[in-house]
JSON list of C-alpha atoms in Angstrom, two decimals:
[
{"chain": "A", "resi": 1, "resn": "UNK", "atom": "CA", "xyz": [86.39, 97.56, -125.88]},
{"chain": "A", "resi": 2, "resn": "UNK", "atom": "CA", "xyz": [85.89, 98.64, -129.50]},
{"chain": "A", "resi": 3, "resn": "UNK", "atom": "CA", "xyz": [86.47, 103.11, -129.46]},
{"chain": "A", "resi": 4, "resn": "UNK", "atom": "CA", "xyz": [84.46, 104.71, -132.17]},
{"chain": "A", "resi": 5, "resn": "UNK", "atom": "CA", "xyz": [85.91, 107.11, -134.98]},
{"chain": "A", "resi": 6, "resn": "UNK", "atom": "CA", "xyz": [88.06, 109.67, -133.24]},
{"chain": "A", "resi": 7, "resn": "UNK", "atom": "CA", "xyz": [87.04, 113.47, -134.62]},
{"chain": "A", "resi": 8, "resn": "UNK", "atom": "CA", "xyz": [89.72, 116.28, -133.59]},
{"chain": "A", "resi": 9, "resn": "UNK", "atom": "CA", "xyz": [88.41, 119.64, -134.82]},
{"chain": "A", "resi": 10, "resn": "UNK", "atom": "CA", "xyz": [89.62, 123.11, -134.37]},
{"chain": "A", "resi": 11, "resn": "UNK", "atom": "CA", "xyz": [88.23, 126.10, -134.97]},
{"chain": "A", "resi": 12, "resn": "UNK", "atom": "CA", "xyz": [88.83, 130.52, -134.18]},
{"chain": "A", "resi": 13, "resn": "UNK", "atom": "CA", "xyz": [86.26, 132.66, -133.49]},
{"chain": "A", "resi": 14, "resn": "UNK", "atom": "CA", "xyz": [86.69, 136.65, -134.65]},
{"chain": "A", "resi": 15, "resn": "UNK", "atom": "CA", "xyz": [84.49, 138.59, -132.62]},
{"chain": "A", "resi": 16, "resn": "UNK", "atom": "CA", "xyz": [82.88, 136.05, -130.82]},
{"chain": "A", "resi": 17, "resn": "UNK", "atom": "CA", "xyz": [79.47, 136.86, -129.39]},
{"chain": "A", "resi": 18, "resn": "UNK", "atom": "CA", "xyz": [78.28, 133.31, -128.11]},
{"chain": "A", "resi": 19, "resn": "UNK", "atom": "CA", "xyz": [74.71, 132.98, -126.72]},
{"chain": "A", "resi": 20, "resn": "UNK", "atom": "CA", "xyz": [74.86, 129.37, -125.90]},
{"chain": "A", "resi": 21, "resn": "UNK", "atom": "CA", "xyz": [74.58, 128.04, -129.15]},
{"chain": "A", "resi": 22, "resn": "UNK", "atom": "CA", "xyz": [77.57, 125.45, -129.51]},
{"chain": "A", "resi": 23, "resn": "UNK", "atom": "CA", "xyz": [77.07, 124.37, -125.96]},
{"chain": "A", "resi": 24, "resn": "UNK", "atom": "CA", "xyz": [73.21, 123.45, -126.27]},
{"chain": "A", "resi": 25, "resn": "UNK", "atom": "CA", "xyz": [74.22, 121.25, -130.02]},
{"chain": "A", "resi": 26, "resn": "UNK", "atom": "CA", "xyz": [77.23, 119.21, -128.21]},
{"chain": "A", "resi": 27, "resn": "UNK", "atom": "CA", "xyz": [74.45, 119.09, -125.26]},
{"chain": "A", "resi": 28, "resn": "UNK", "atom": "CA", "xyz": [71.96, 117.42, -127.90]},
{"chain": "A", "resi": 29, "resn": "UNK", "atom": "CA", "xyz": [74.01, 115.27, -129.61]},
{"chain": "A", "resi": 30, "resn": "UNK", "atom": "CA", "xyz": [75.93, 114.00, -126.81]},
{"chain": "A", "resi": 31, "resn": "UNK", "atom": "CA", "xyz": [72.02, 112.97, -125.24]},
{"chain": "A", "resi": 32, "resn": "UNK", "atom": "CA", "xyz": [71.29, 111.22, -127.80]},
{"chain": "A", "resi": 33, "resn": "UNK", "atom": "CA", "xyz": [74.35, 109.35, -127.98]},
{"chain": "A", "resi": 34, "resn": "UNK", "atom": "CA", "xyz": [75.48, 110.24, -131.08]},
{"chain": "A", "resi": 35, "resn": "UNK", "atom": "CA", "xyz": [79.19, 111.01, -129.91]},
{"chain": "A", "resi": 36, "resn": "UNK", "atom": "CA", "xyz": [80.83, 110.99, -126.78]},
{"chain": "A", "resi": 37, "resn": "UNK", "atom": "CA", "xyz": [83.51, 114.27, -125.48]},
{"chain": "A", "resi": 38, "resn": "UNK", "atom": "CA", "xyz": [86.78, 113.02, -125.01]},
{"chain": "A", "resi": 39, "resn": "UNK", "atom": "CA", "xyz": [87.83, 116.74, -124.52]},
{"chain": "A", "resi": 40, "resn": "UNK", "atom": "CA", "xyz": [87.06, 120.00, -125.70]},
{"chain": "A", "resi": 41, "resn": "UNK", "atom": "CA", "xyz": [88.71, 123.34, -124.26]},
{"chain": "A", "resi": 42, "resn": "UNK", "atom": "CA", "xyz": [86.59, 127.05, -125.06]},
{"chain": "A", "resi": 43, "resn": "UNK", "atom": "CA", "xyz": [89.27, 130.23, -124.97]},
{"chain": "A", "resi": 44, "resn": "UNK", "atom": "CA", "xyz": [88.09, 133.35, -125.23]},
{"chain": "A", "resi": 45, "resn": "UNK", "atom": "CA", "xyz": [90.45, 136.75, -125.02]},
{"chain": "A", "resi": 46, "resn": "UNK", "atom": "CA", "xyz": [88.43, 140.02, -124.64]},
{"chain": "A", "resi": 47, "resn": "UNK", "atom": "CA", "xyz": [90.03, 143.32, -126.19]},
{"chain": "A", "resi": 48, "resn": "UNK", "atom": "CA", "xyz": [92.31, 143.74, -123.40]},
{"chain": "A", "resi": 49, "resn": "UNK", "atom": "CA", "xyz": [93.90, 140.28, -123.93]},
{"chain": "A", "resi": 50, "resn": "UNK", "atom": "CA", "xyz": [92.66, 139.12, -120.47]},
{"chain": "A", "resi": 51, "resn": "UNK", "atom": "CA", "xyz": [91.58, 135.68, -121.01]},
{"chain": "A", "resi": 52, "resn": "UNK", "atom": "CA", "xyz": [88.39, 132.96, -120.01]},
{"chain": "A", "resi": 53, "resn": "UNK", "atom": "CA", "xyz": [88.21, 128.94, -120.37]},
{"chain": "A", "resi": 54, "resn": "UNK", "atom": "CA", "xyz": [86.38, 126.52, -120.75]},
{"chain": "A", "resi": 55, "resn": "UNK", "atom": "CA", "xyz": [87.08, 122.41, -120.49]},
{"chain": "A", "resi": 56, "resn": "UNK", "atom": "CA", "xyz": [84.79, 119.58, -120.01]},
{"chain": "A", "resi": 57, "resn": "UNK", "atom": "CA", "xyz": [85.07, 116.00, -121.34]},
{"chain": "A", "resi": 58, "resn": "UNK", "atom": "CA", "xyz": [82.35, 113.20, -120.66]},
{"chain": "A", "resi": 59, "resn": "UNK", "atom": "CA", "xyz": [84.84, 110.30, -119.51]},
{"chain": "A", "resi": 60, "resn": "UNK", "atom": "CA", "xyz": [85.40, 109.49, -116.24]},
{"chain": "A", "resi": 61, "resn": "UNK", "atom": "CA", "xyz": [88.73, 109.40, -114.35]},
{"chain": "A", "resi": 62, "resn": "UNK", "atom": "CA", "xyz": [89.12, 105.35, -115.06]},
{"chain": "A", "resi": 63, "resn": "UNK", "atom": "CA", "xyz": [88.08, 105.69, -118.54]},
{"chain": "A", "resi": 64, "resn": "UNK", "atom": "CA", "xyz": [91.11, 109.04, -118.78]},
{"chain": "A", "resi": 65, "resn": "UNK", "atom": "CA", "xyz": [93.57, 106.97, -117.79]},
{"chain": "A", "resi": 66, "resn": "UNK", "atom": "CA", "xyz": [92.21, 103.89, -120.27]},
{"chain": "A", "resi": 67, "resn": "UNK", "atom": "CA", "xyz": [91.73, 105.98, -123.39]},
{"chain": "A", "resi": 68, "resn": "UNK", "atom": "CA", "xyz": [95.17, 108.13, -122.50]},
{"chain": "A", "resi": 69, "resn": "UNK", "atom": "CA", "xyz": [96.62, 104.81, -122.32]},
{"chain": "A", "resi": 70, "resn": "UNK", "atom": "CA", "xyz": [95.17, 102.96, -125.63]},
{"chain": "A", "resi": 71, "resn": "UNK", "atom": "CA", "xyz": [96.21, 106.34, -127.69]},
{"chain": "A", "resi": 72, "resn": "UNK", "atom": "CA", "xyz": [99.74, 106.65, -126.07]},
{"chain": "A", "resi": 73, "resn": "UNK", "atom": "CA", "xyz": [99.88, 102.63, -127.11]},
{"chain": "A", "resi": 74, "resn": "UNK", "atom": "CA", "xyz": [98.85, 103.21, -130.64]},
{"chain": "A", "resi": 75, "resn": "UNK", "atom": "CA", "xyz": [101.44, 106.10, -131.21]},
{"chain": "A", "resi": 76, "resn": "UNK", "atom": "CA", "xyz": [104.19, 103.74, -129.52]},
{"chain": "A", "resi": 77, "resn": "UNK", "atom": "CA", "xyz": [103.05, 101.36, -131.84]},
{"chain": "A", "resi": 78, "resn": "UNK", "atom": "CA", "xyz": [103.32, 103.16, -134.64]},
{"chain": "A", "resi": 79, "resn": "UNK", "atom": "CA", "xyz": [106.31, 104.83, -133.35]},
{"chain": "A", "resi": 80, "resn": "UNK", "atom": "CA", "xyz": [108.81, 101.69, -132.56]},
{"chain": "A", "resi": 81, "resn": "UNK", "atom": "CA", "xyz": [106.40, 98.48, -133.04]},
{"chain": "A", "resi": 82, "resn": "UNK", "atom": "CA", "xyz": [106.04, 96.51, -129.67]},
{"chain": "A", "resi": 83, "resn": "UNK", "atom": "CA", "xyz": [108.00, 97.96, -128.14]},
{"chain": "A", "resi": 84, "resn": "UNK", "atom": "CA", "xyz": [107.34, 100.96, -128.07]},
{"chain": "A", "resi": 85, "resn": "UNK", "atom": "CA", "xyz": [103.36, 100.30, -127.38]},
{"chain": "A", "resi": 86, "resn": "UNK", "atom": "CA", "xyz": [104.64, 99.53, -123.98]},
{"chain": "A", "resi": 87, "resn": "UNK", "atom": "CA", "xyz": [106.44, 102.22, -123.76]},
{"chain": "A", "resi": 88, "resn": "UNK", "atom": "CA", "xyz": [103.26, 104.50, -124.98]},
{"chain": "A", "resi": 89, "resn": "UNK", "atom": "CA", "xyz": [100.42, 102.52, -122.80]},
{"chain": "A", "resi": 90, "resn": "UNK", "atom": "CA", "xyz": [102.57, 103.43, -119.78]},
{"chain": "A", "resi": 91, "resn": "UNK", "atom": "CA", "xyz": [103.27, 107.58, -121.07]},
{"chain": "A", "resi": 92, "resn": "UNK", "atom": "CA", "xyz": [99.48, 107.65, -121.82]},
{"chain": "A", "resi": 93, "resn": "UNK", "atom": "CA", "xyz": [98.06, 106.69, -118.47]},
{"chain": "A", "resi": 94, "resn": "UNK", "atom": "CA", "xyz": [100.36, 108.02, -117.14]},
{"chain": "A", "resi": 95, "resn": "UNK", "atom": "CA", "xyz": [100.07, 111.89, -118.52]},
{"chain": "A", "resi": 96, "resn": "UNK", "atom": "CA", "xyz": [96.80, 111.53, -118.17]},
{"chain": "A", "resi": 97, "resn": "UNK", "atom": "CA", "xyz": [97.30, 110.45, -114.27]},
{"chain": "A", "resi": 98, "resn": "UNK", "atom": "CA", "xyz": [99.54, 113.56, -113.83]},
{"chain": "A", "resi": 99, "resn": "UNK", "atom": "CA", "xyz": [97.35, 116.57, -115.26]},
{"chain": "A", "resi": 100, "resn": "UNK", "atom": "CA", "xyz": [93.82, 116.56, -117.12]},
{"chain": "A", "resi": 101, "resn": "UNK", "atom": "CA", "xyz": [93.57, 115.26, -120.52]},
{"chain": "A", "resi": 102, "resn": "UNK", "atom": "CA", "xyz": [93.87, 117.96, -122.80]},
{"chain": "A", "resi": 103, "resn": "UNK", "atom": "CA", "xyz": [96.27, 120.95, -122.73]},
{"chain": "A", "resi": 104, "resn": "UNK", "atom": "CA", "xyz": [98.93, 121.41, -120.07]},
{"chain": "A", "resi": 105, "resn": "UNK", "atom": "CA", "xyz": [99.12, 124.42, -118.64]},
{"chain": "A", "resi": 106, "resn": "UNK", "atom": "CA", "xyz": [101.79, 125.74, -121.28]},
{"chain": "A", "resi": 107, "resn": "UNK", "atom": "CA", "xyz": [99.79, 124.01, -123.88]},
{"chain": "A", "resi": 108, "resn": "UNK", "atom": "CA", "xyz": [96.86, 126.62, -123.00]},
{"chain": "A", "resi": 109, "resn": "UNK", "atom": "CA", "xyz": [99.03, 129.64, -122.31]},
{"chain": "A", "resi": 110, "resn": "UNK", "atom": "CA", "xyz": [100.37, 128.53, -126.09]},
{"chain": "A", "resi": 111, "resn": "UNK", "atom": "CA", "xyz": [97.08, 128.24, -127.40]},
{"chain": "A", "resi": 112, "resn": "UNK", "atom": "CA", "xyz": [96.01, 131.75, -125.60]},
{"chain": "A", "resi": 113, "resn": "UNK", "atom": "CA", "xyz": [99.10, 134.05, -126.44]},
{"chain": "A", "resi": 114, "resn": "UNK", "atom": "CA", "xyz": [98.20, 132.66, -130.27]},
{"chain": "A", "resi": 115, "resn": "UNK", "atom": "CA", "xyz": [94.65, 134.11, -130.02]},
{"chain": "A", "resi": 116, "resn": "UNK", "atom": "CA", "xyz": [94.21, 137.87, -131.33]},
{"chain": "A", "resi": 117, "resn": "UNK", "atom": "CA", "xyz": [92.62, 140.09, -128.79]},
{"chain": "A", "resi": 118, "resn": "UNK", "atom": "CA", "xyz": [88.68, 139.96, -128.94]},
{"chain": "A", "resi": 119, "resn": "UNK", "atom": "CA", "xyz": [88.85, 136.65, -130.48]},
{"chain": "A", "resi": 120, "resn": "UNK", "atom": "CA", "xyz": [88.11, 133.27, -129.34]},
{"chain": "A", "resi": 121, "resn": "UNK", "atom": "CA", "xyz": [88.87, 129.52, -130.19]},
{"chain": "A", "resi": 122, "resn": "UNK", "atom": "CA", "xyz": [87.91, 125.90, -129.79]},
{"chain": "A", "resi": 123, "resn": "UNK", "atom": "CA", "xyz": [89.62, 122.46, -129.82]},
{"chain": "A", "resi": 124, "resn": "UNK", "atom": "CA", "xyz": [87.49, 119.36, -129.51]},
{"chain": "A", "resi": 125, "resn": "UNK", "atom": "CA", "xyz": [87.93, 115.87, -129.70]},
{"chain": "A", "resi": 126, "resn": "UNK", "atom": "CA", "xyz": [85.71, 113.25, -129.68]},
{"chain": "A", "resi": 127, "resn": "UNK", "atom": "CA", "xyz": [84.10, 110.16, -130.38]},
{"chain": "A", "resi": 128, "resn": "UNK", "atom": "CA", "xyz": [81.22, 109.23, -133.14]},
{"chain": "A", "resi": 129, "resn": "UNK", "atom": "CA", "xyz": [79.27, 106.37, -131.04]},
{"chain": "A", "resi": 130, "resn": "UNK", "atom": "CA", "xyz": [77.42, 106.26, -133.78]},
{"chain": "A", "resi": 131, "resn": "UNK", "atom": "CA", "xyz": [79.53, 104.32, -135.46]},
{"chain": "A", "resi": 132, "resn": "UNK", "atom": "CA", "xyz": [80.41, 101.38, -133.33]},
{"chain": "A", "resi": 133, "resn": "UNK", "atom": "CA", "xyz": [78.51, 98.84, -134.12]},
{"chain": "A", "resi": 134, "resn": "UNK", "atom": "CA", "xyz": [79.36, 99.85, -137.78]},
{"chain": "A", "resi": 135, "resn": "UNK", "atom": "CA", "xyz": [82.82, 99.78, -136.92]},
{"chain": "A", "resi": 136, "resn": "UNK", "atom": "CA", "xyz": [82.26, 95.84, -135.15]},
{"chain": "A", "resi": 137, "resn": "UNK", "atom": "CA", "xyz": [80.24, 94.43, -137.95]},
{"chain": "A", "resi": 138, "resn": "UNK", "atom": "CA", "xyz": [83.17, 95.53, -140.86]},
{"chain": "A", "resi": 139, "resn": "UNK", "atom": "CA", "xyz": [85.95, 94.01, -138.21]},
{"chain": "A", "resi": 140, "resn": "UNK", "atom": "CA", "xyz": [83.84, 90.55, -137.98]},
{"chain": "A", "resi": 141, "resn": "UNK", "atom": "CA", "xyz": [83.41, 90.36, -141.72]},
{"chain": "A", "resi": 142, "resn": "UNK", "atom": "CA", "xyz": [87.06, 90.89, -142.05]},
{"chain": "A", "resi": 143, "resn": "UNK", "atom": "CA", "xyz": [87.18, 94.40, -143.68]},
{"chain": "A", "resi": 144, "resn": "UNK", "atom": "CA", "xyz": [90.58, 95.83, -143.80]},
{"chain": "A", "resi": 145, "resn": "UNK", "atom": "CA", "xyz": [90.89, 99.73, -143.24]},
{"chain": "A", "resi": 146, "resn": "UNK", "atom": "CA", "xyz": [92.37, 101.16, -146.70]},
{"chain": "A", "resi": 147, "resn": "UNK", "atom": "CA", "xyz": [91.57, 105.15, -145.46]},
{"chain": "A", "resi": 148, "resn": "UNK", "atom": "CA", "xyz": [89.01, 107.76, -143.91]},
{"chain": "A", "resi": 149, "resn": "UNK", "atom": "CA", "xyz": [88.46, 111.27, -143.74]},
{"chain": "A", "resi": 150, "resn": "UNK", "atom": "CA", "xyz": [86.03, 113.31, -143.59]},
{"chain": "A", "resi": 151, "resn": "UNK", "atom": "CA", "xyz": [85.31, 115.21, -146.41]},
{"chain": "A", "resi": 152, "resn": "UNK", "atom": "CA", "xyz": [83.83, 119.24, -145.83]},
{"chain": "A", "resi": 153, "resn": "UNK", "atom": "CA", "xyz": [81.44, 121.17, -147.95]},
{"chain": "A", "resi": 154, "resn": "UNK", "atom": "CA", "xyz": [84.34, 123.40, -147.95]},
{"chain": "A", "resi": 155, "resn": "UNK", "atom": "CA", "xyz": [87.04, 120.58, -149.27]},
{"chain": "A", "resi": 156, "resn": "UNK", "atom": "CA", "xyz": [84.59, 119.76, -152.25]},
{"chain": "A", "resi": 157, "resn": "UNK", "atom": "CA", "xyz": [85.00, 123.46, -152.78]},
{"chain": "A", "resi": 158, "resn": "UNK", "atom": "CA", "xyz": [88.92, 123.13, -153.20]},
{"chain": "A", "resi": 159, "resn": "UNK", "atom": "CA", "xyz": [88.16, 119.89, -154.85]},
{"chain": "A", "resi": 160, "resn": "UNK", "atom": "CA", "xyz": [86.62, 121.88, -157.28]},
{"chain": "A", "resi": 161, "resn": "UNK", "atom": "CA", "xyz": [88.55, 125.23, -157.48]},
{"chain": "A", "resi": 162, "resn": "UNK", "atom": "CA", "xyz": [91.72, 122.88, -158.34]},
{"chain": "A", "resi": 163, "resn": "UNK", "atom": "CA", "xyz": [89.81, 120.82, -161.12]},
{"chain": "A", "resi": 164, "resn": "UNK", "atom": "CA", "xyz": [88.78, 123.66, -162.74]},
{"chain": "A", "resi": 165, "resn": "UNK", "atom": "CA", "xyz": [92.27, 125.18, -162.90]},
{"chain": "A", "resi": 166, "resn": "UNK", "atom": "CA", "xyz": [93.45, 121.53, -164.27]},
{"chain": "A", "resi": 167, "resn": "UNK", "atom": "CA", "xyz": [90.58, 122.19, -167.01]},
{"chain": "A", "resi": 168, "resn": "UNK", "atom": "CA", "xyz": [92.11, 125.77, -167.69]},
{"chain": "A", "resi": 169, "resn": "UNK", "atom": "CA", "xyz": [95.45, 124.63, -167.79]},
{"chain": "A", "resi": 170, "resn": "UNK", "atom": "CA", "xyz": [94.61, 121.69, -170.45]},
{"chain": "A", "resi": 171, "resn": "UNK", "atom": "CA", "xyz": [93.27, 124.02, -172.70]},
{"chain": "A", "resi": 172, "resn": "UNK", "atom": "CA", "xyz": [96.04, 126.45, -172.71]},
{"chain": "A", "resi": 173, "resn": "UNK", "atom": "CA", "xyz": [98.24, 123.72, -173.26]},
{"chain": "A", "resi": 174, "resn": "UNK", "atom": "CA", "xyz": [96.00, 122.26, -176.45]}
]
């Protein structure tokens, strides 16, 4: 089974005043296919620190275990070659067999204690089916991944903050 590009994004929230807004656009672009939600947790902490969740993911409990168990082989493989994909494949499943994928329970108390009062913040990950049959047709003509990324309106702005201190610095220098 060929996985599309993997997207982890995280973002805070100061004074959050939601209306529905994020959930309806990950509602719309997960109908039209466009990427499927591996995970993605919603914590919000009101001015008194108490604190509300949010989790939902789009796989089912089979296809947990099988994607827990294809990343924890990838990082074993990575890690210690062969080897240690076994070793990962059977971690994977099974952490995903033990507790939901996503945050433990510490995880989440982590994540909360780390939020400011009357703040809020959001971890997602998922998967851009857009891009599968993209990502078939470059492995049957042989392509070779050299790198990805994804680059931000706001990384072209560092891009360019840091080019134009190079610039300032060559001409002091002249």
């Amino acid at each position: 089974m060929t996985y599309g590009p993997i997207h982890l994004l995280a973002v805070g929230f100061e004074n959050p005043d939601f209306h529905g807004q994020i959930l309806k656009e990950l509602q719309a672009v997960r109908e039209k296919g466009l990427i499927r939600l591996i995970d993605v947790q919603f914590v919000w902490k009101d001015e008194n620190g108490d604190i509300a969740a949010l989790e939902a993911t789009d796989l089912s409990e089979e296809e947990r275990i099988r994607f827990g168990a294809v990343v924890g082989g990838l990082i074993g493989l990575g890690a210690a070659g062969e080897k240690g994909m076994e070793a990962g494949i059977e971690a994977g499943a099974l952490a995903v067999a033990e507790r939901d994928f996503g945050l433990t329970y510490k995880e989440f108390i982590e994540l909360a204690d780390a939020i400011p009062n009357n703040s809020a913040a959001a971890i997602m990950l998922f998967e851009h089916l857009w891009a599968i049959k993209l990502k078939e047709a470059l492995i049957d003509a042989g392509a070779i991944p050299i790198g990805q990324g994804i680059v931000t309106p706001e990384s072209l702005m560092m891009v360019g903050a840091e080019l134009a201190a190079a610039v300032e610095a060559a001409k002091l220098e002249e």
